[in-house]
PDB file of C-alpha atoms in Angstrom:
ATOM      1  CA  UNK A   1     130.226  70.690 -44.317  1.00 38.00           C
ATOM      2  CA  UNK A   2     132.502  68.880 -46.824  1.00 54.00           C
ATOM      3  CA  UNK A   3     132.485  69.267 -50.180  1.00 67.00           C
ATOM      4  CA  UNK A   4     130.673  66.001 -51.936  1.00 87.00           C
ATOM      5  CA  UNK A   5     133.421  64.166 -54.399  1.00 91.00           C
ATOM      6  CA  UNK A   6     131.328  65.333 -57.358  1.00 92.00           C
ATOM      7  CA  UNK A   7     131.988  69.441 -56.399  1.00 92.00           C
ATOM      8  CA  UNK A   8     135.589  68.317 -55.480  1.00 92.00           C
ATOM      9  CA  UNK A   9     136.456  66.909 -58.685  1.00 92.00           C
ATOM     10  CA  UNK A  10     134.392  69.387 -61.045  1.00 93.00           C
ATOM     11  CA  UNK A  11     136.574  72.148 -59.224  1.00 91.00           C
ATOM     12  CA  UNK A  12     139.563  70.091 -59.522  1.00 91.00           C
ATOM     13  CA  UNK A  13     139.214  69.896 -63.746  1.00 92.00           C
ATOM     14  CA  UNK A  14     138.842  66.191 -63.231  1.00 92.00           C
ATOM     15  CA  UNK A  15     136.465  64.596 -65.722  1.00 93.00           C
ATOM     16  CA  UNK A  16     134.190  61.622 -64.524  1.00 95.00           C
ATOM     17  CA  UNK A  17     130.825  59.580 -65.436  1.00 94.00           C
ATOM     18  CA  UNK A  18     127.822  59.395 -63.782  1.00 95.00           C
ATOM     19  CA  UNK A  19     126.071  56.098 -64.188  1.00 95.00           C
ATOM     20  CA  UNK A  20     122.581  54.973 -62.509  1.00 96.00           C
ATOM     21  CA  UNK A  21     121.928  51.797 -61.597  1.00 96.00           C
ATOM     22  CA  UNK A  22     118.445  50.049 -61.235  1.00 96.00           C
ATOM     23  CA  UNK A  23     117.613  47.702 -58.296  1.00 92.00           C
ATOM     24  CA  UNK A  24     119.759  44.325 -58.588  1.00 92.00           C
ATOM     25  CA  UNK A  25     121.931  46.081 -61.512  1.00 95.00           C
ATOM     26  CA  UNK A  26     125.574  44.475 -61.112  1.00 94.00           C
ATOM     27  CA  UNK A  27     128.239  47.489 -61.225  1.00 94.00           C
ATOM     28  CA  UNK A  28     130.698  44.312 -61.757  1.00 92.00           C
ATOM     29  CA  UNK A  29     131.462  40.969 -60.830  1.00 91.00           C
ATOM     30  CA  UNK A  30     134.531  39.217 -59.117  1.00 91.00           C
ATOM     31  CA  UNK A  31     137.430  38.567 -61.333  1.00 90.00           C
ATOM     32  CA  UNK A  32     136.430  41.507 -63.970  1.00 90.00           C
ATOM     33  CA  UNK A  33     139.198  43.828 -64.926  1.00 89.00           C
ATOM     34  CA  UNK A  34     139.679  47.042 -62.955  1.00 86.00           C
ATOM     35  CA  UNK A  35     138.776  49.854 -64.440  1.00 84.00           C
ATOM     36  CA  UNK A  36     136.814  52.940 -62.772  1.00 88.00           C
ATOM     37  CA  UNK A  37     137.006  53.813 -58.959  1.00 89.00           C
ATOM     38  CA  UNK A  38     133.247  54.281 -58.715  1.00 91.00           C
ATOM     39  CA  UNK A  39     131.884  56.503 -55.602  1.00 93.00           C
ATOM     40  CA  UNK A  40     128.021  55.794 -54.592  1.00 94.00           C
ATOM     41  CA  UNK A  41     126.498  59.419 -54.988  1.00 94.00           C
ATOM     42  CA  UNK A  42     122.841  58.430 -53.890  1.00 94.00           C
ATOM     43  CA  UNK A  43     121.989  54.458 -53.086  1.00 93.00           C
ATOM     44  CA  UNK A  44     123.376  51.629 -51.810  1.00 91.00           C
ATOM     45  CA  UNK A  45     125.289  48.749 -52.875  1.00 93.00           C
ATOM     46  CA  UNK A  46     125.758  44.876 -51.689  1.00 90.00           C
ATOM     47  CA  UNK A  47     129.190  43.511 -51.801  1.00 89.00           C
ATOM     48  CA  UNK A  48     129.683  39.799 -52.239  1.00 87.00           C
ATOM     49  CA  UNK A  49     132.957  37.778 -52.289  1.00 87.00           C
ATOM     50  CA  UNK A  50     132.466  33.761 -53.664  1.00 84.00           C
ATOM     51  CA  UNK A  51     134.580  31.145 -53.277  1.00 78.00           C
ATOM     52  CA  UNK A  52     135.975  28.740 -56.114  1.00 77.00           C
ATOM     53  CA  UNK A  53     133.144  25.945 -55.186  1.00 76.00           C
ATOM     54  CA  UNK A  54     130.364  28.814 -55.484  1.00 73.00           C
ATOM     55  CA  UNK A  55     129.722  29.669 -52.155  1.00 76.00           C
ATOM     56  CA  UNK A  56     129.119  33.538 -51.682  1.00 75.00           C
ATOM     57  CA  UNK A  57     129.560  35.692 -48.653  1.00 77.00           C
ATOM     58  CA  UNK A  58     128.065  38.928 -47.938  1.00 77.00           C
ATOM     59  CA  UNK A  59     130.856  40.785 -46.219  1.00 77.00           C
ATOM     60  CA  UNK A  60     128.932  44.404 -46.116  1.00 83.00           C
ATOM     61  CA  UNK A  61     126.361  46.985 -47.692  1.00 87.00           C
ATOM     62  CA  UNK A  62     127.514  50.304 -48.776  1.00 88.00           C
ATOM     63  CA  UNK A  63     125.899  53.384 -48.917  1.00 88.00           C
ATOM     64  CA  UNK A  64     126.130  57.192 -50.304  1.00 89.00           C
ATOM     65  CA  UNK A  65     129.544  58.527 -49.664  1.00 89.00           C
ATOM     66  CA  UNK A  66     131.175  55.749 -49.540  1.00 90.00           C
ATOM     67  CA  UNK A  67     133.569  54.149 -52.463  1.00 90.00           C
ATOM     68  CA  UNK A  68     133.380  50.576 -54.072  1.00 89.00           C
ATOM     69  CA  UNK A  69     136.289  49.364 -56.660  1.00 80.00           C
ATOM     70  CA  UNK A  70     138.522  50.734 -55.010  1.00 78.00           C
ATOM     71  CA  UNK A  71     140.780  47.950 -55.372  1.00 74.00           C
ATOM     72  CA  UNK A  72     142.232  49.394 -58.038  1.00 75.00           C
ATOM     73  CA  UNK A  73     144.090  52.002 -56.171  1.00 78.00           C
ATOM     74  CA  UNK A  74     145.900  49.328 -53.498  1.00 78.00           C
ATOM     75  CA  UNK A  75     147.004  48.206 -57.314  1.00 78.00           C
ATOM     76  CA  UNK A  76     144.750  45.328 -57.522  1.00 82.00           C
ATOM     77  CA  UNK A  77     144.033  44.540 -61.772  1.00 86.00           C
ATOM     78  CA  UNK A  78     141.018  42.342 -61.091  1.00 88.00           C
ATOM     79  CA  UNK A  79     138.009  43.286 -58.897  1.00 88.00           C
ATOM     80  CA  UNK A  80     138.061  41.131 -55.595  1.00 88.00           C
ATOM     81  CA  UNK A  81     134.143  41.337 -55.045  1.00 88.00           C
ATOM     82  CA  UNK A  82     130.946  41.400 -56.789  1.00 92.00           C
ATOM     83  CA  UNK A  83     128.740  44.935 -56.504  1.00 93.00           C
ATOM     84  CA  UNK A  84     124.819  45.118 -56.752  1.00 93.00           C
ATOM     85  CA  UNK A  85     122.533  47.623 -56.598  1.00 94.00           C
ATOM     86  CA  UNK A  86     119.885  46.976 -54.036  1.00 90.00           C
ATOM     87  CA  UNK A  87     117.937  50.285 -54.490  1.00 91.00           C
ATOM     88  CA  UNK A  88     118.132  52.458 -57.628  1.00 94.00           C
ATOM     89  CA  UNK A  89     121.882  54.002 -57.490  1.00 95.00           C
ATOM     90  CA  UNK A  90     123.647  56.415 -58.752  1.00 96.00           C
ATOM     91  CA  UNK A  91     127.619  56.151 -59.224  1.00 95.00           C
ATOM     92  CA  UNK A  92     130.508  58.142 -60.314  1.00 95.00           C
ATOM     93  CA  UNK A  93     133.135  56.685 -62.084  1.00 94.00           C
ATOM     94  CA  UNK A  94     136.670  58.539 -62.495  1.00 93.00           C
ATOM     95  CA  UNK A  95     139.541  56.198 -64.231  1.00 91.00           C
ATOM     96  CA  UNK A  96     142.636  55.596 -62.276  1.00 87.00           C
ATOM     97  CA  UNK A  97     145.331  57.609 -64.060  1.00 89.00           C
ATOM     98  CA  UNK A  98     142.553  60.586 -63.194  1.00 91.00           C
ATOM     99  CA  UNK A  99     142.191  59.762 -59.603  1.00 90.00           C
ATOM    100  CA  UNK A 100     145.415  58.983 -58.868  1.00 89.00           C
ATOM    101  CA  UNK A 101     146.088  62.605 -60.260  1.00 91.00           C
ATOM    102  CA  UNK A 102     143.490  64.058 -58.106  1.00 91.00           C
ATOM    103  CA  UNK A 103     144.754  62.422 -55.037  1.00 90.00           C
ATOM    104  CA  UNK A 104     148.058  64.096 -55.230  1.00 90.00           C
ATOM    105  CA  UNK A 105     147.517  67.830 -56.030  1.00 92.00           C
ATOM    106  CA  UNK A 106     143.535  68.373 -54.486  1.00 92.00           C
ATOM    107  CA  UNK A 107     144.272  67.486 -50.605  1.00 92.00           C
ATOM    108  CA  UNK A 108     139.520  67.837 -50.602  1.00 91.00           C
ATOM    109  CA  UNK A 109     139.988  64.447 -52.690  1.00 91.00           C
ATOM    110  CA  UNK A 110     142.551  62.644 -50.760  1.00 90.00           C
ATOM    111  CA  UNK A 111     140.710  63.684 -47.624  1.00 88.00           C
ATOM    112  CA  UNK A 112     137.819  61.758 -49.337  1.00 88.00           C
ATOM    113  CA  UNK A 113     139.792  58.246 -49.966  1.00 87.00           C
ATOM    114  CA  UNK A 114     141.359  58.447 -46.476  1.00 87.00           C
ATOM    115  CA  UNK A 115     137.811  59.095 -45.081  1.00 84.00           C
ATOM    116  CA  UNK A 116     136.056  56.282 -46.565  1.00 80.00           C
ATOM    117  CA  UNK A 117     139.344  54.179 -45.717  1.00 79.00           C
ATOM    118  CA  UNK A 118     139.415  54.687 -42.028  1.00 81.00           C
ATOM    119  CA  UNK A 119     135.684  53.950 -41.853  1.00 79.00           C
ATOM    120  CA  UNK A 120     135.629  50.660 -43.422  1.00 75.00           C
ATOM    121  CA  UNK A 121     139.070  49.560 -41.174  1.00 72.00           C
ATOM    122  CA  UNK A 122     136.381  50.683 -38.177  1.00 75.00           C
ATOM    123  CA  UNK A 123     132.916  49.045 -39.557  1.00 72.00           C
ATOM    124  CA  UNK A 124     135.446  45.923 -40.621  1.00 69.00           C
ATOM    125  CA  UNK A 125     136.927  45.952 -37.110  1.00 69.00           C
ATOM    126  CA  UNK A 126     133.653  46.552 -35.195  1.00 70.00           C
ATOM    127  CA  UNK A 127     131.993  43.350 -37.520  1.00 66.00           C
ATOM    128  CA  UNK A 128     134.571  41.270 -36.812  1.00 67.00           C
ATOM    129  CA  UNK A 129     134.442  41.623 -33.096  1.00 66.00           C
ATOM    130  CA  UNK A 130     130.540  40.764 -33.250  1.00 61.00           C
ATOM    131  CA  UNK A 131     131.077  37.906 -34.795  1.00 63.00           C
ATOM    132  CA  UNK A 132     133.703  36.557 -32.880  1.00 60.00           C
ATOM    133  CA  UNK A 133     132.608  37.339 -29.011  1.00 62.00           C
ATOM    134  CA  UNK A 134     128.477  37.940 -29.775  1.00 65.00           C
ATOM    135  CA  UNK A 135     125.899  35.540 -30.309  1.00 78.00           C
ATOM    136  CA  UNK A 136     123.423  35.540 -33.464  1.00 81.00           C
ATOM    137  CA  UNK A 137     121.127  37.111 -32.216  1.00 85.00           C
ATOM    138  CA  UNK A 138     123.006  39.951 -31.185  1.00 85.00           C
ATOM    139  CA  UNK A 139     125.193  39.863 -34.200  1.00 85.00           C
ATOM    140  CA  UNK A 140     121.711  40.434 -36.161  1.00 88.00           C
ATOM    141  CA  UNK A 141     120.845  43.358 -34.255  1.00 88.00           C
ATOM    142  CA  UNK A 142     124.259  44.804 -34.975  1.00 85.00           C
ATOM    143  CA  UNK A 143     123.872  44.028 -38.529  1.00 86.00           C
ATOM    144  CA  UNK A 144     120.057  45.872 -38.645  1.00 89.00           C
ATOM    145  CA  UNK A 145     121.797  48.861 -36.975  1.00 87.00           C
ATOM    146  CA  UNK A 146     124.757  48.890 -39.522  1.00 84.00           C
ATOM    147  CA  UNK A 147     122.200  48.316 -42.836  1.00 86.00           C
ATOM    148  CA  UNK A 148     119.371  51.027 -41.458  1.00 87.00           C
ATOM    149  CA  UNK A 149     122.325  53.158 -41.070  1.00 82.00           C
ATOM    150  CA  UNK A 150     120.982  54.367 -37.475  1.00 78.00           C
ATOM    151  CA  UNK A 151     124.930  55.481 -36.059  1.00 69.00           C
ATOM    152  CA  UNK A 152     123.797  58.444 -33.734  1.00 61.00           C
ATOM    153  CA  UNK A 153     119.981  58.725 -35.443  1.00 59.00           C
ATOM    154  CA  UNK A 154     117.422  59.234 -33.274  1.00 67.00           C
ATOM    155  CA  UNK A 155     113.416  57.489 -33.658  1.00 78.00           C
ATOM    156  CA  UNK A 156     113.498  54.955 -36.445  1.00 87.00           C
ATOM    157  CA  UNK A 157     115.276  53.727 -39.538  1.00 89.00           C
ATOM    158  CA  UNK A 158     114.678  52.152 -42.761  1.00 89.00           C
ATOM    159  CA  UNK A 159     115.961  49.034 -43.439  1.00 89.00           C
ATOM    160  CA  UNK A 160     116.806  48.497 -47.167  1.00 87.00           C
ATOM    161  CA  UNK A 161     114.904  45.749 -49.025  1.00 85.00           C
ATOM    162  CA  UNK A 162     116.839  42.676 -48.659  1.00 86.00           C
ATOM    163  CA  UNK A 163     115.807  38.954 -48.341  1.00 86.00           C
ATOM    164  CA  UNK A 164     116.987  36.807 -45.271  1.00 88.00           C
ATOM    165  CA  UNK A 165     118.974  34.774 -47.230  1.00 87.00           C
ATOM    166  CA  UNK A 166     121.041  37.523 -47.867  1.00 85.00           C
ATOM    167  CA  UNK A 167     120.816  38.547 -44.054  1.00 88.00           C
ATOM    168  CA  UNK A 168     121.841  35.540 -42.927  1.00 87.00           C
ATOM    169  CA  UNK A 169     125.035  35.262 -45.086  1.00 83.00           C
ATOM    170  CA  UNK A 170     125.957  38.679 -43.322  1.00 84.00           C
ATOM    171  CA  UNK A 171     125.231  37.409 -39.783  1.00 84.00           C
ATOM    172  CA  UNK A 172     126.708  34.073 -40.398  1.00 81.00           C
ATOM    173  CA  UNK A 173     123.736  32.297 -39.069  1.00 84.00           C
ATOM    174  CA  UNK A 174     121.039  30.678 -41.021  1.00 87.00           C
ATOM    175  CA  UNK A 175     117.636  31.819 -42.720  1.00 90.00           C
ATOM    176  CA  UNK A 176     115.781  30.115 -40.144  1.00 92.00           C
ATOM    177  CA  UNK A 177     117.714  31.601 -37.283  1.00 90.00           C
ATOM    178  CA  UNK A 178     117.251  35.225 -38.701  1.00 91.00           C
ATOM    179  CA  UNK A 179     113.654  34.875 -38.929  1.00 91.00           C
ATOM    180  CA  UNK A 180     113.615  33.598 -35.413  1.00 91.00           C
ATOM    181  CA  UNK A 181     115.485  36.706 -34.263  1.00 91.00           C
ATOM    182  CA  UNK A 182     113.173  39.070 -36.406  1.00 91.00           C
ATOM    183  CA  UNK A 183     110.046  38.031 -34.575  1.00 91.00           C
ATOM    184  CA  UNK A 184     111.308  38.433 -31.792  1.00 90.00           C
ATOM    185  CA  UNK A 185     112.696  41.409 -32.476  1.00 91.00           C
ATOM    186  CA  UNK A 186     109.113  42.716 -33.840  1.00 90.00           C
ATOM    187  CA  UNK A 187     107.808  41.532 -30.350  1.00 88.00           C
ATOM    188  CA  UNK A 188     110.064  43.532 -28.435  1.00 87.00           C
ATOM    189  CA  UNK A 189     109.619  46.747 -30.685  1.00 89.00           C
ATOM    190  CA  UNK A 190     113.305  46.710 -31.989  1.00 91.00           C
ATOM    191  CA  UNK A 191     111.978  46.293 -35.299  1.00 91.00           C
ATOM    192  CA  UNK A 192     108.537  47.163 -37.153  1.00 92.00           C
ATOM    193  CA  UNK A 193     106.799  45.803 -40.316  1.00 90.00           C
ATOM    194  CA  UNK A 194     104.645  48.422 -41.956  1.00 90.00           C
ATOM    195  CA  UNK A 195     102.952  48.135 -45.086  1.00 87.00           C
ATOM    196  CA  UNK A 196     105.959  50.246 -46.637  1.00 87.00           C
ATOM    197  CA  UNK A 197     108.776  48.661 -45.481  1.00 88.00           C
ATOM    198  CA  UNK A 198     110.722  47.237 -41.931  1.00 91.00           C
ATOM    199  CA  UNK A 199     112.231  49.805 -39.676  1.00 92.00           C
ATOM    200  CA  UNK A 200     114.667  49.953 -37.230  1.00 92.00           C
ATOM    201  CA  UNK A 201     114.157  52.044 -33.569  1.00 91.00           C
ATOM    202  CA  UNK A 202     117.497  51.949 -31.886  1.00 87.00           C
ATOM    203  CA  UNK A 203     116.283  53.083 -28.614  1.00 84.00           C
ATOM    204  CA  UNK A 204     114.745  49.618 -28.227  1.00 80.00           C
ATOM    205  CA  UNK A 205     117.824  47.883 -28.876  1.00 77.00           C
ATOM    206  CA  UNK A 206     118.255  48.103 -24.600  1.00 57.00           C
ATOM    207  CA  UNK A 207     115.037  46.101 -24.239  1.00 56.00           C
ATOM    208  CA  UNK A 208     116.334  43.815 -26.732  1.00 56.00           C
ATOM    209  CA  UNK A 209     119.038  42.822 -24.924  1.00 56.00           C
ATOM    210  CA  UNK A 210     117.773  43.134 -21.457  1.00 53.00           C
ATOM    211  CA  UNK A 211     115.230  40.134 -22.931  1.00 54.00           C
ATOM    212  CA  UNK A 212     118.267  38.354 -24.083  1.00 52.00           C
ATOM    213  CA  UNK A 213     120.131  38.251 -20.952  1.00 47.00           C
ATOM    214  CA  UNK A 214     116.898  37.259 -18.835  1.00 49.00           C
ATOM    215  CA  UNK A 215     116.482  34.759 -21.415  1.00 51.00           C
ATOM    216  CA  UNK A 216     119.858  33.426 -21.114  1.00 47.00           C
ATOM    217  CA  UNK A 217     119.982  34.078 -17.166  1.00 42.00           C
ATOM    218  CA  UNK A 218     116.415  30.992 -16.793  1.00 45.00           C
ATOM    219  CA  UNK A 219     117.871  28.465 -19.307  1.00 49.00           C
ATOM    220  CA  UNK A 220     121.112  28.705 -17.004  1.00 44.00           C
ATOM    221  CA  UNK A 221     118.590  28.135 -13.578  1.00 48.00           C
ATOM    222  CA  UNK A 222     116.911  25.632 -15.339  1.00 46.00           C
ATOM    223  CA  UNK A 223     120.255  23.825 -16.340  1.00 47.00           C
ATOM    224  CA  UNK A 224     121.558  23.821 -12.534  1.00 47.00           C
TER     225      UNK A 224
END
């Protein structure tokens, strides 16, 4: 089992901070100066790029093990999205001249930051691919599955506590749509509402889609 970044960079001599967040605490906003790489230790975190006229897109949600800022080392002086808490977090924040450092003589580190890197190119690659050849409602489904964090997990998932507004945005469908798509979903069994929170069972995504293509497969015979 790897080494988390925290044991890496204590054994490396590297000094850091550890900050914790509260539920819709903003680590920072677009535009702010760069100044920590931070590293989500426990938590997860909403990303959100917005455009000069104020509109604001949801391009993923981050969990533990994964870093956020880390514009700063592609050389970036100003943050390119805005991070929020959506569950109490805890961070890690090391200063560039320090990671930059760490990067170069602890190969554990660098391992790290190439890690993280090659996942995101896949999640951005895989999300990008949904939305251009999937329809919403299977776009949703792929989103549910990326925010319960259910890759390879077996029974069910927890979805973190987000609004479908916020949904949506990721999706790139609208409010309405989404809550469409959930009830369906919670007909099917893809998705259950307890008293505790929504969950996601992956082995129901099948059925899911078996319903969509028999759904899709009458409107066509009732079109000819």
């Amino acid at each position: 089992m790897s080494l988390s970044l925290r044991a890496l960079l204590t054994s490396a001599g590297t000094s850091f901070t550890v900050t914790e967040f509260s539920k819709g605490a903003v680590l920072f906003r677009q535009g702010d100066d760069c100044v920590d790489v931070c590293y989500i230790e426990a938590g997860r975190v909403r990303l959100a790029v917005s455009s000069s006229d104020g509109r604001e897109v949801i391009p993923t949600v981050l969990g533990a093990g994964a870093f956020v800022g880390d514009d700063l080392l592609a050389g970036h002086q100003e943050y390119r999205h805005s991070a929020v808490a959506i569950e109490p977090t805890v961070v890690l924040r090391v200063s560039l001249d320090r990671m930059m450092e760490s990067i170069h003589t602890h190969p554990g580190i660098l391992g790290l930051v190439l890690e993280h890197v090659m996942a995101q190119n896949m999640q951005l690659e895989d999300t990008l691919v949904h939305q251009l050849l999937c329809l919403g409602e299977e776009r949703l489904a792929h989103t549910l599955l990326m925010l319960a964090e259910c890759d390879g997990a077996h029974g069910r998932c927890a979805l973190p506590q987000l609004s479908q507004e916020v949904i949506a945005e990721m999706v790139g469908t609208t409010r309405s749509r989404v809550n469409v798509f959930m009830n369906r979903f919670k007909k099917l069994g893809f998705i259950e509402v307890t008293g505790d929170g929504i969950y996601v069972h992956p082995a129901r995504l099948p059925l899911a889609a078996e319903h969509e293509m028999s759904a899709k497969a009458a409107s066509a015979g009732r079109a000819r």
